[in-house]
Short mmCIF file of C-alpha atoms and ligand atoms in Angstrom, two decimals:
data_model
loop_
_atom_site.label_atom_id
_atom_site.label_comp_id
_atom_site.label_asym_id
_atom_site.label_seq_id
_atom_site.Cartn_x
_atom_site.Cartn_y
_atom_site.Cartn_z
CA MET A 13 111.60 132.38 52.32
CA GLU A 14 115.09 129.78 50.65
CA PHE A 15 113.98 126.18 50.48
CA GLN A 16 114.80 124.23 53.48
CA MET A 17 116.61 121.41 52.49
CA ASN A 18 117.03 119.17 55.66
CA GLN A 19 117.46 116.05 54.38
CA LYS A 20 119.61 114.41 57.92
CA ILE A 21 116.36 114.55 59.50
CA LYS A 22 114.92 111.39 60.67
CA PHE A 23 111.52 111.12 60.70
CA LYS A 24 109.15 108.49 62.77
CA HIS A 25 106.42 106.87 61.28
CA ASN A 26 103.16 105.82 63.31
CA PHE A 27 101.72 103.65 61.64
CA GLU A 28 98.06 103.44 63.65
CA LEU A 29 97.56 106.83 63.08
CA LEU A 30 98.40 106.42 59.61
CA GLU A 31 96.08 103.67 59.38
CA LYS A 32 93.95 105.67 60.74
CA ALA A 33 93.90 108.08 57.86
CA ARG A 34 94.61 105.65 55.72
CA GLN A 35 91.24 104.23 56.28
CA LEU A 36 89.88 108.45 55.83
CA LYS A 37 90.83 108.18 51.88
CA PRO A 38 87.70 109.95 50.84
CA ARG A 39 86.48 107.87 47.48
CA LEU A 40 87.01 111.31 45.06
CA ASN A 41 82.88 112.29 43.12
CA THR A 42 83.73 113.00 39.28
CA GLU A 43 82.07 114.97 36.84
CA LYS A 44 82.38 115.30 33.54
CA VAL A 45 82.05 119.26 32.07
CA THR A 46 82.41 119.98 28.03
CA PRO A 47 84.03 122.53 27.36
CA LYS A 48 81.57 125.64 26.81
CA LYS A 49 83.08 127.69 24.20
CA LEU A 50 85.79 128.44 21.95
CA VAL A 51 88.10 130.61 22.31
CA ARG A 52 91.59 133.06 21.27
CA ILE A 53 93.35 134.54 24.37
CA VAL A 54 94.77 138.18 23.00
CA PRO A 55 97.03 140.94 24.38
CA ASN A 56 94.93 143.64 26.48
CA GLN A 57 97.85 146.41 28.81
CA GLU A 58 94.11 147.35 29.44
CA GLU A 59 93.56 143.85 31.53
CA LEU A 60 95.38 143.55 35.38
CA PHE A 61 98.10 140.54 33.64
CA GLY A 62 97.63 142.40 30.25
CA TYR A 63 95.05 139.77 28.24
CA SER A 64 92.19 139.21 27.34
CA VAL A 65 90.06 136.24 26.25
CA VAL A 66 88.16 136.37 23.14
CA PRO A 67 84.79 134.21 22.22
CA ILE A 68 85.23 132.12 18.32
CA ALA A 69 82.61 130.57 19.19
CA GLU A 70 79.54 129.84 21.51
CA SER A 71 80.03 125.97 22.30
CA VAL A 72 82.15 123.95 21.20
CA THR A 73 80.10 121.93 18.28
CA GLY A 74 81.47 122.88 15.21
CA LEU A 75 84.64 122.00 16.56
CA SER A 76 85.20 119.08 14.75
CA LYS A 77 84.63 120.50 10.81
CA MET A 78 87.64 123.19 11.83
CA LEU A 79 90.56 121.08 10.68
CA PHE A 80 94.82 122.21 12.21
CA SER A 81 98.01 122.17 10.87
CA LYS A 82 101.41 123.00 11.46
CA GLY A 83 101.29 125.56 13.73
CA GLN A 84 97.63 125.86 14.42
CA ARG A 85 95.93 126.53 17.56
CA VAL A 86 92.38 126.59 20.25
CA ILE A 87 91.43 126.96 22.60
CA LEU A 88 88.58 124.52 25.01
CA ASP A 89 86.95 127.54 27.23
CA LEU A 90 85.48 125.22 29.92
CA GLY A 91 83.24 127.63 31.51
CA ASP A 92 84.30 127.78 34.74
CA HIS A 93 87.81 126.21 36.89
CA HIS A 94 87.53 123.00 37.00
CA VAL A 95 90.33 119.87 38.58
CA GLY A 96 90.06 116.62 36.67
CA ASN A 97 91.61 114.90 33.61
CA PHE A 98 91.20 115.54 29.98
CA GLN A 99 90.04 113.39 26.80
CA VAL A 100 89.64 114.59 22.98
CA LYS A 101 88.98 112.78 19.90
CA ILE A 102 92.06 113.21 17.87
CA ASP A 103 91.58 112.45 13.42
CA SER A 104 93.61 113.52 10.52
CA VAL A 105 91.96 114.20 7.35
CA GLY A 106 93.48 113.93 4.13
CA SER A 107 96.53 111.59 2.98
CA PRO A 108 96.78 108.83 5.10
CA MET A 109 98.98 110.02 8.47
CA ASP A 110 103.40 110.24 6.68
CA ALA A 111 104.97 111.70 10.01
CA PRO A 112 103.43 111.61 13.69
CA LEU A 113 101.61 115.07 15.28
CA TRP A 114 103.74 116.57 18.03
CA LEU A 115 100.59 118.18 19.59
CA HIS A 116 101.18 120.79 22.52
CA VAL A 117 98.78 121.07 25.28
CA VAL A 118 98.61 122.89 27.72
CA PHE A 119 96.76 123.78 31.37
CA ALA A 120 95.87 127.64 32.00
CA GLU A 121 93.33 128.97 35.59
CA LEU A 122 93.89 132.57 34.00
CA PRO A 123 94.76 133.95 30.75
CA VAL A 124 97.83 135.02 31.19
CA GLU A 125 99.22 130.68 31.80
CA LEU A 126 98.53 130.34 28.03
CA GLY A 127 99.43 133.89 26.72
CA THR A 128 102.90 134.36 28.27
CA ILE A 129 103.28 129.92 27.92
CA HIS A 130 106.29 130.65 24.52
CA GLU A 131 108.20 132.99 27.08
CA GLU A 132 111.18 132.34 28.32
CA TYR A 133 110.43 131.21 32.03
CA ASN A 134 112.34 132.77 35.63
CA GLY A 135 110.73 132.26 38.42
CA LEU A 136 111.87 130.71 41.46
CA LEU A 137 109.64 127.32 41.51
CA SER A 138 110.57 124.50 38.93
CA SER A 139 109.40 125.75 35.71
CA SER A 140 108.28 121.75 35.55
CA TRP A 141 104.77 123.43 37.37
CA LEU A 142 103.61 124.72 34.06
CA ALA A 143 101.07 122.64 33.53
CA GLU A 144 101.59 121.80 29.41
CA GLU A 145 102.62 119.25 27.71
CA TYR A 146 104.23 118.02 24.38
CA LEU A 147 102.94 114.79 23.03
CA HIS A 148 103.98 112.72 19.57
CA LEU A 149 101.31 110.84 18.09
CA ASP A 150 102.18 108.21 15.88
CA VAL A 151 98.54 106.77 15.23
CA LEU A 152 95.44 108.65 14.31
CA PRO A 153 92.08 108.69 15.50
CA THR A 154 92.86 108.24 18.68
CA LEU A 155 91.25 108.98 21.79
CA LEU A 156 93.58 110.92 23.90
CA LYS A 157 93.41 110.66 28.10
CA MET A 158 96.30 112.91 29.40
CA PRO A 159 97.68 110.87 32.70
CA ARG A 160 98.18 113.56 34.91
CA ARG A 161 96.07 115.74 36.32
CA TYR A 162 95.80 119.77 35.78
CA ALA A 163 93.41 122.41 37.23
CA CYS A 164 92.57 124.55 34.75
CA ARG A 165 89.62 127.13 33.11
CA TYR A 166 91.29 127.00 29.27
CA ILE A 167 93.32 124.09 27.27
CA MET A 168 95.21 125.01 24.35
CA LEU A 169 95.53 122.67 21.60
CA GLU A 170 98.44 123.90 19.30
CA VAL A 171 99.93 121.69 16.92
CA LEU A 172 103.52 121.72 16.37
CA ASP A 173 103.43 119.81 12.99
CA THR A 174 101.95 117.24 10.86
CA SER A 175 103.03 116.60 7.09
CA PRO A 176 101.45 118.93 4.04
CA LYS A 177 99.45 115.85 3.26
CA TRP A 178 97.11 116.10 6.05
CA LYS A 179 95.94 118.41 8.68
CA VAL A 180 93.69 117.18 12.29
CA ALA A 181 90.52 117.66 13.94
CA PHE A 182 89.85 117.21 17.20
CA SER A 183 86.35 116.04 18.48
CA ASP A 184 84.54 115.11 21.79
CA PRO A 185 86.29 117.36 24.15
CA ALA A 186 85.51 116.65 28.10
CA PHE A 187 86.82 117.26 30.92
CA ILE A 188 86.48 114.51 34.48
CA ALA A 189 86.16 117.05 36.48
CA GLU A 190 87.05 116.09 40.60
CA SER A 191 86.64 116.84 44.26
CA SER A 192 85.69 114.86 47.23
CA VAL A 193 82.39 117.20 48.10
CA SER A 194 79.75 118.14 45.74
CA LEU A 195 78.50 122.24 45.97
CA ASP A 196 74.85 121.15 46.51
CA GLN A 197 76.01 120.65 49.76
CA VAL A 198 76.56 124.05 50.19
CA VAL A 199 73.75 125.99 52.28
CA LYS A 200 74.10 129.31 49.86
CA LEU A 201 74.75 132.05 51.84
CA ASN A 202 71.76 134.87 51.07
CA SER A 203 73.55 137.79 52.92
CA GLY A 204 71.17 140.66 50.67
CA ASP A 205 74.38 141.85 49.42
CA GLN A 206 75.04 140.82 46.03
CA VAL A 207 79.07 141.31 46.40
CA LEU A 208 79.20 139.05 49.10
CA ASP A 209 77.06 135.98 47.59
CA LYS A 210 79.28 136.18 44.64
CA ILE A 211 82.30 136.50 47.11
CA ASP A 212 81.09 133.65 48.61
CA GLN A 213 80.70 131.30 45.67
CA VAL A 214 83.74 132.14 44.58
CA SER A 215 85.36 131.03 48.07
CA CYS A 216 83.13 127.56 48.11
CA LYS A 217 84.41 126.54 44.54
CA THR A 218 87.86 127.43 45.52
CA LEU A 219 86.90 125.24 48.37
CA HIS A 220 85.38 122.71 46.51
CA ASP A 221 88.70 122.44 44.36
CA CYS A 222 90.88 122.51 46.38
CA MET A 223 89.14 119.88 48.44
CA GLN A 224 90.88 116.23 47.06
CA ASP A 225 91.09 113.18 48.90
CA VAL A 226 93.85 115.78 51.19
CA PHE A 227 93.07 119.13 51.47
CA GLU A 228 95.37 120.69 48.96
CA ASP A 229 97.30 124.05 49.32
CA GLY A 230 95.75 124.21 45.48
CA PRO A 231 95.21 121.57 43.12
CA LYS A 232 97.44 122.78 40.57
CA ARG A 233 100.71 123.48 42.64
CA ASP A 234 101.97 122.91 45.66
CA ARG A 235 99.78 120.15 45.29
CA ARG A 236 100.19 118.71 48.49
CA LEU A 237 98.57 119.56 52.81
CA TRP A 238 100.28 122.13 53.70
CA LEU A 239 98.97 122.37 57.54
CA GLY A 240 98.92 126.32 57.45
CA ASP A 241 96.70 125.80 54.73
CA LEU A 242 94.72 122.95 56.50
CA ARG A 243 94.25 124.97 59.68
CA LEU A 244 91.97 127.40 57.68
CA GLN A 245 90.03 125.25 55.07
CA ALA A 246 89.50 123.03 57.58
CA LEU A 247 87.23 126.33 59.76
CA ALA A 248 85.90 127.59 56.05
CA ASN A 249 85.50 123.09 55.30
CA TYR A 250 83.04 123.94 58.33
CA ALA A 251 81.13 126.01 57.64
CA THR A 252 80.42 125.19 54.17
CA PHE A 253 80.49 121.14 53.35
CA ASP A 254 81.12 120.19 56.79
CA ASN A 255 82.80 117.07 56.03
CA GLN A 256 84.27 116.01 59.19
CA GLN A 257 86.55 112.60 57.82
CA LEU A 258 88.58 114.48 55.61
CA VAL A 259 89.60 117.16 58.08
CA LYS A 260 90.42 114.08 60.56
CA ARG A 261 92.03 112.51 57.76
CA CYS A 262 94.65 115.49 58.01
CA LEU A 263 94.68 115.75 61.21
CA TYR A 264 96.35 112.02 61.65
CA LEU A 265 98.50 112.66 59.04
CA PHE A 266 100.40 114.75 60.43
CA GLY A 267 100.06 113.82 63.82
CA GLY A 268 101.73 109.83 62.32
CA LEU A 269 104.79 111.47 60.30
CA THR A 270 106.38 113.69 63.03
CA THR A 271 110.68 114.23 63.47
CA GLU A 272 112.26 111.72 65.58
CA ASP A 273 112.43 114.48 67.86
CA GLY A 274 108.40 115.05 68.16
CA LYS A 275 107.54 117.81 65.00
CA ILE A 276 105.91 118.32 62.51
CA SER A 277 107.19 119.17 58.80
CA ALA A 278 105.20 121.70 56.88
CA ASN A 279 103.64 119.82 54.43
CA ILE A 280 103.21 116.33 53.34
CA PHE A 281 103.69 115.15 49.97
CA THR A 282 100.18 112.45 49.51
CA GLN A 283 100.04 111.53 45.97
CA THR A 284 102.43 107.81 46.39
CA GLU A 285 102.66 106.54 50.55
CA PRO A 286 102.50 109.45 52.80
CA ILE A 287 106.16 111.36 52.53
CA PRO A 288 106.20 114.86 55.06
CA ASP A 289 108.50 117.25 53.76
CA ASP A 290 111.85 118.64 55.17
CA THR A 291 110.90 122.20 55.57
CA PHE A 292 109.11 123.04 59.28
CA LEU A 293 107.77 126.88 59.69
CA TYR A 294 107.71 127.76 63.35
CA ASP A 295 103.87 129.07 63.46
CA TYR A 296 102.48 125.78 61.17
CA SER A 297 104.25 123.89 64.04
CA LEU A 298 101.86 124.99 66.19
CA PHE A 299 99.16 125.16 64.23
CA PHE A 300 98.63 121.93 65.07
CA ILE A 301 97.39 122.98 67.47
CA SER A 302 94.54 125.34 66.52
CA THR A 303 93.71 123.10 63.61
CA LEU A 304 93.59 120.13 66.27
CA ALA A 305 91.31 122.34 68.59
CA ASP A 306 89.04 124.00 66.14
CA TYR A 307 88.16 120.10 64.96
CA PHE A 308 87.26 119.37 68.85
CA GLU A 309 85.16 122.38 68.93
CA HIS A 310 83.36 121.30 66.14
CA TYR A 311 82.40 117.75 66.28
CA GLN A 312 84.02 116.82 70.35
CA ASP A 313 85.31 113.70 68.55
CA GLN A 314 87.35 111.87 71.90
CA GLU A 315 89.08 109.83 69.94
CA VAL A 316 91.39 112.41 68.21
CA LEU A 317 91.24 114.05 70.81
CA ARG A 318 93.18 110.96 72.35
CA ASP A 319 95.37 110.21 69.47
CA LEU A 320 96.37 113.43 69.03
CA PHE A 321 96.85 115.45 71.95
CA PRO A 322 100.70 114.36 72.59
CA ILE A 323 101.83 115.53 69.54
CA ALA A 324 99.82 119.18 69.61
CA GLN A 325 101.90 119.23 73.18
CA GLN A 326 104.86 118.23 71.53
CA GLN A 327 104.29 121.16 68.60
CA LEU A 328 103.64 123.21 72.05
CA ASP A 329 106.78 122.55 74.26
CA MET A 330 109.32 122.27 71.10
CA ALA A 331 108.02 126.28 70.07
CA LEU A 332 108.44 126.36 74.07
CA GLN A 333 111.94 126.01 73.47
CA LEU A 334 112.62 129.30 71.52
CA VAL A 335 110.74 131.57 74.37
CA ASN A 336 113.72 132.83 76.90
CA GLU A 337 113.71 133.37 81.14
CA GLU A 338 111.94 137.13 80.39
CA GLY A 339 108.54 135.58 77.89
CA GLU A 340 110.42 136.53 74.54
CA VAL A 341 109.80 134.56 71.31
CA GLU A 342 112.93 134.64 69.81
CA ILE A 343 113.41 133.16 66.42
CA ASP A 344 115.09 130.71 64.64
CA SER A 345 116.21 131.58 61.35
CA ASN A 346 115.97 127.65 60.62
CA TRP A 347 112.88 126.72 61.94
CA PRO A 348 111.32 130.33 59.95
CA VAL A 349 107.94 132.23 61.14
CA PHE A 350 105.68 132.24 57.91
CA ILE A 351 102.71 134.54 59.05
CA ASP A 352 102.45 136.22 55.21
CA TRP A 353 105.04 136.02 51.96
CA SER A 354 106.07 139.80 52.45
CA GLN A 355 108.95 139.88 53.26
CA GLU A 356 108.87 143.40 54.05
CA PHE A 357 107.74 142.97 57.28
CA ASP A 358 109.70 142.26 60.76
CA LYS A 359 107.66 139.07 61.87
CA SER A 360 108.51 138.91 65.67
CA THR A 361 105.65 140.40 67.69
CA CYS A 362 103.92 138.26 65.11
CA ALA A 363 105.49 134.66 66.09
CA GLN A 364 104.91 136.08 70.17
CA ALA A 365 101.28 136.29 69.47
CA VAL A 366 101.14 133.33 67.47
CA VAL A 367 102.52 131.59 70.81
CA ILE A 368 100.36 132.72 72.94
CA TYR A 369 97.05 131.93 70.56
CA THR A 370 97.87 128.19 70.70
CA VAL A 371 99.07 128.91 73.74
CA LYS A 372 95.51 129.41 74.52
CA GLN A 373 93.90 126.83 72.41
CA PHE A 374 96.45 124.27 73.86
CA LEU A 375 95.55 124.77 77.49
CA GLU A 376 91.46 124.19 76.78
CA LEU A 377 92.44 120.82 74.42
CA SER A 378 94.41 119.49 78.38
CA ASN A 379 91.78 120.79 80.29
CA GLU A 380 89.11 118.09 78.24
CA MET A 381 92.34 115.75 78.48
CA HIS A 382 92.45 117.26 82.54
CA VAL A 383 96.43 117.53 81.77
CA GLU A 384 98.23 119.13 84.64
CA ASP A 385 98.49 122.39 82.89
CA GLY A 386 100.55 124.47 85.55
CA LYS A 387 103.66 125.01 83.68
CA TYR A 388 101.76 126.53 80.75
CA ARG A 389 99.88 129.02 81.98
CA GLU A 390 102.49 130.35 83.82
CA LYS A 391 104.44 130.39 80.35
CA LEU A 392 101.53 132.14 79.17
CA ASN A 393 101.49 134.47 82.03
CA LYS A 394 105.15 135.31 80.89
CA LEU A 395 104.43 135.67 76.93
CA THR A 396 101.20 137.75 77.62
CA SER A 397 103.45 140.07 79.63
CA TYR A 398 106.31 140.57 77.31
CA ALA A 399 104.07 141.35 74.42
CA ILE A 400 101.61 144.18 76.92
CA GLU A 401 105.24 145.55 78.85
CA LYS A 402 107.58 145.27 76.33
CA LEU A 403 105.84 145.44 73.14
CA TYR A 404 103.40 147.25 73.79
CA ASP A 405 103.72 151.22 73.54
CA ARG A 406 100.60 151.98 75.27
CA GLN A 407 101.29 155.60 74.27
CA ARG A 408 100.47 154.70 70.70
CA GLY A 409 98.43 152.24 71.03
CA LEU A 410 99.93 149.68 69.14
CA PHE A 411 102.63 147.25 68.88
CA ILE A 412 106.40 146.56 67.57
CA SER A 413 108.47 144.90 66.16
CA GLY A 414 112.36 143.68 66.36
CA ARG A 415 114.94 145.88 67.30
CA GLU A 416 113.79 148.59 65.26
CA GLY A 417 110.78 148.71 67.15
CA GLU A 418 109.66 148.99 63.57
CA VAL A 419 105.41 149.12 63.86
CA ASN A 420 103.69 147.09 61.00
CA ILE A 421 99.86 145.73 60.47
CA ALA A 422 100.67 141.99 59.98
CA SER A 423 101.87 142.76 64.11
CA GLN A 424 98.10 144.48 65.71
CA VAL A 425 96.66 141.48 63.67
CA TRP A 426 98.07 138.95 65.67
CA MET A 427 98.02 140.56 68.86
CA ALA A 428 94.36 141.29 68.21
CA LEU A 429 93.18 138.10 67.57
CA ALA A 430 96.05 137.10 70.60
CA LYS A 431 94.03 138.77 72.71
CA VAL A 432 96.66 140.01 75.35
CA LEU A 433 94.41 143.28 75.86
CA SER A 434 91.13 143.99 77.75
CA PRO A 435 88.33 143.40 74.94
CA ALA A 436 87.75 147.40 74.83
CA GLU A 437 92.11 147.52 74.10
CA ASN A 438 91.85 145.54 72.08
CA HIS A 439 88.70 147.19 70.11
CA GLN A 440 90.96 150.61 70.40
CA LEU A 441 93.93 148.27 68.67
CA MET A 442 91.94 147.61 65.52
CA GLU A 443 90.37 151.37 65.64
CA ILE A 444 94.01 152.79 65.74
CA THR A 445 95.58 150.14 63.12
CA GLN A 446 92.71 151.03 60.70
CA LYS A 447 93.39 154.84 61.77
CA GLU A 448 97.32 154.37 61.13
CA LEU A 449 98.27 152.14 59.33
CA PHE A 450 95.44 151.62 56.53
CA PRO A 451 95.18 151.23 53.57
CA ILE A 452 97.23 148.72 54.18
CA THR A 453 99.92 147.93 51.56
CA GLY A 454 103.24 145.62 52.05
CA ILE A 455 100.84 142.15 52.61
CA ALA A 456 101.10 139.22 49.45
CA THR A 457 98.33 136.57 50.80
CA PRO A 458 95.00 136.34 51.04
CA TYR A 459 96.35 134.39 53.93
CA MET A 460 96.78 137.86 55.40
CA TYR A 461 94.42 139.28 54.72
CA HIS A 462 92.10 136.90 56.47
CA HIS A 463 93.82 137.17 60.01
CA VAL A 464 93.37 141.21 59.44
CA CYS A 465 89.87 140.64 58.85
CA ALA A 466 89.22 138.67 61.68
CA ALA A 467 90.54 139.97 63.82
CA LEU A 468 88.61 143.43 62.52
CA PHE A 469 85.37 140.99 63.11
CA GLU A 470 86.84 140.02 66.30
CA THR A 471 87.37 143.62 67.95
CA GLN A 472 83.49 144.86 67.13
CA HIS A 473 84.86 146.36 63.82
CA SER A 474 82.17 144.73 62.30
CA ALA A 475 81.57 146.73 59.10
CA ALA A 476 85.44 148.14 57.99
CA ALA A 477 85.75 144.47 58.26
CA LEU A 478 82.99 143.38 55.13
CA ASP A 479 85.12 146.81 53.27
CA LEU A 480 87.76 144.88 53.07
CA ILE A 481 86.47 141.60 51.97
CA LYS A 482 84.24 143.35 49.28
CA ASN A 483 87.64 145.34 48.61
CA TYR A 484 90.29 142.66 48.54
CA TRP A 485 87.97 139.38 47.50
CA GLY A 486 85.94 141.61 45.45
CA ARG A 487 88.90 143.35 43.33
CA MET A 488 90.01 139.43 42.28
CA ILE A 489 86.24 138.92 41.17
CA GLU A 490 86.36 142.57 39.28
CA TYR A 491 89.79 140.80 38.06
CA GLY A 492 88.16 137.65 36.61
CA ALA A 493 88.72 136.12 39.14
CA ASP A 494 86.95 131.84 39.15
CA THR A 495 88.67 130.71 41.86
CA PHE A 496 90.77 133.40 44.20
CA TRP A 497 94.37 133.12 44.61
CA GLU A 498 97.51 132.38 46.28
CA ALA A 499 99.26 135.73 46.05
CA PHE A 500 97.72 139.42 45.41
CA GLN A 501 98.95 142.40 46.20
CA PRO A 502 95.79 145.15 45.31
CA GLU A 503 99.28 148.39 45.69
CA ASN A 504 101.15 146.02 43.13
CA PRO A 505 99.01 142.74 41.67
CA ALA A 506 101.34 141.70 39.48
CA PHE A 507 103.16 140.55 42.35
CA SER A 508 104.18 137.02 42.78
CA PRO A 509 106.28 134.85 46.09
CA TYR A 510 108.53 132.97 42.34
CA GLN A 511 109.01 136.25 40.63
CA SER A 512 106.39 134.95 37.37
CA MET A 513 102.70 135.28 37.50
CA ALA A 514 102.64 132.13 35.43
CA ILE A 515 103.83 129.50 38.45
CA ASN A 516 101.70 131.47 40.42
CA SER A 517 98.26 128.94 41.84
CA TYR A 518 95.39 130.34 41.19
CA CYS A 519 92.14 129.08 43.08
CA HIS A 520 94.77 128.92 46.06
CA ALA A 521 92.32 127.08 49.50
CA TRP A 522 94.25 129.69 52.11
CA SER A 523 91.89 132.45 50.28
CA CYS A 524 88.67 130.95 50.83
CA THR A 525 87.53 131.98 54.20
CA PRO A 526 85.20 134.30 52.87
CA ALA A 527 82.22 131.40 52.72
CA TYR A 528 83.30 131.26 56.73
CA LEU A 529 84.47 134.74 57.84
CA LEU A 530 80.54 135.84 56.41
CA ARG A 531 78.72 133.14 57.83
CA LYS A 532 80.63 133.25 61.27
CA TYR A 533 80.13 137.32 61.47
CA LEU A 534 77.19 138.24 59.05
CA LYS A 535 74.03 138.82 61.19
C1 RAM B 627 103.39 127.49 49.57
C2 RAM B 627 102.13 127.21 49.47
C3 RAM B 627 101.62 127.04 50.06
C4 RAM B 627 101.92 127.42 51.98
C5 RAM B 627 102.97 127.95 51.59
C6 RAM B 627 104.03 127.99 52.84
O1 RAM B 627 104.22 127.20 48.68
O2 RAM B 627 101.27 128.40 48.95
O3 RAM B 627 100.30 127.63 50.55
O4 RAM B 627 100.84 127.46 52.75
O5 RAM B 627 104.00 128.67 50.56
#
């Protein structure tokens, strides 16, 4: 997918909705975390990403006695992933300080980020996301308080230079972790299966670390509010932390910032006054309807529904403009369909299914609002007939996608979720999908794997769904995940959508959904 630049598009600011969003801004909880160990990161080809962690001290109490000179470094291990601010006391030892200290500080979620920090970076996203700082400190002793927020487990302090006359000592390192929720709020899953319980804990921790003053997609990178991610985070949140305020705030942010013709952007920057990105994704815009419908189903909040229903309706009206006379969604390359980071499969049938899925949710909302919905029911019939008559290969029992008649997993999954077939046929659809298209390949994100699992559960293939959760999310844990990742393709574990493992995010909210799936479907 390419970077979109739509600088000519103008946005409206609905100050009433944005004010509601502002008032819902949470106060963050903080917790002081002391690093647990000192470690080294060493190359190891047996490890998934080529590096392993070797402890050198089981606590940081001895740190202040260690003296560092030019080229020496130490790595602090927080013992778990955290999001927040770092501080450490630094002193000089020896002759008077006759030169500044030149210090390199690197923050890493996984060892690979430290292992490769000195390599040339050729990823597609800006290298400014790599969490490292170069600092000159003229006067020691000092308490260094790093001004930026980081997401990390490991912190490397690398002395680039002192002077031959003195050395550096570090003491009292601390990480002030923050989140808008507390893990104590979550009732443990207790599934009776240790692997599932562990997956659930890591899911909750992932969501916790992404719940800042909005639902961030990833606290390392892009640190912002993406609509597709929000939809899944909100579902997982209802099942765990149940923080109504934060979902409401994010819905108001999207609702308050549409383009002049009513379209919602795919994401919003929220560090200052909220700024909508000039990036638009067809499925993400539609998921505003889903997120609102799921929210309403959970809280029955009439005020939010009244405020945001017209914006949900606008998303549908605009999306339906791409539906032709026959009832086929004609994808527009200026409004791409995301579905997954993989570019290996045709996404047109998925788009058709997402529209059907969201029209159905919209109809529930319009019923609640007592508005005339005849035109949408008619469209739904057309979209569904097209799907069944033109995209469903009855003989094979699978959906095709695109001009070449490609058969891919994502299309079956989204059609199953959109429930275009009868329950029995839908069960069969996912049965055949497993027989013919599993083991899964070519899917790059936990986001799409979530939808595969949801489709399996929804079509009464619970055992297969649980297997997949264990094999997919469980694999990340085997590979050392403290929080779940943005991208993971088991058959090609070093996959990065941005052509660099260093820039991938390893605490990414859209991967937290086992906490939702297990609580919803585990009987
Ligand atoms: C990336 C982020 C985000 C996702 C978009 C489509 O920038 O991973 O989570 O929603 O892509």
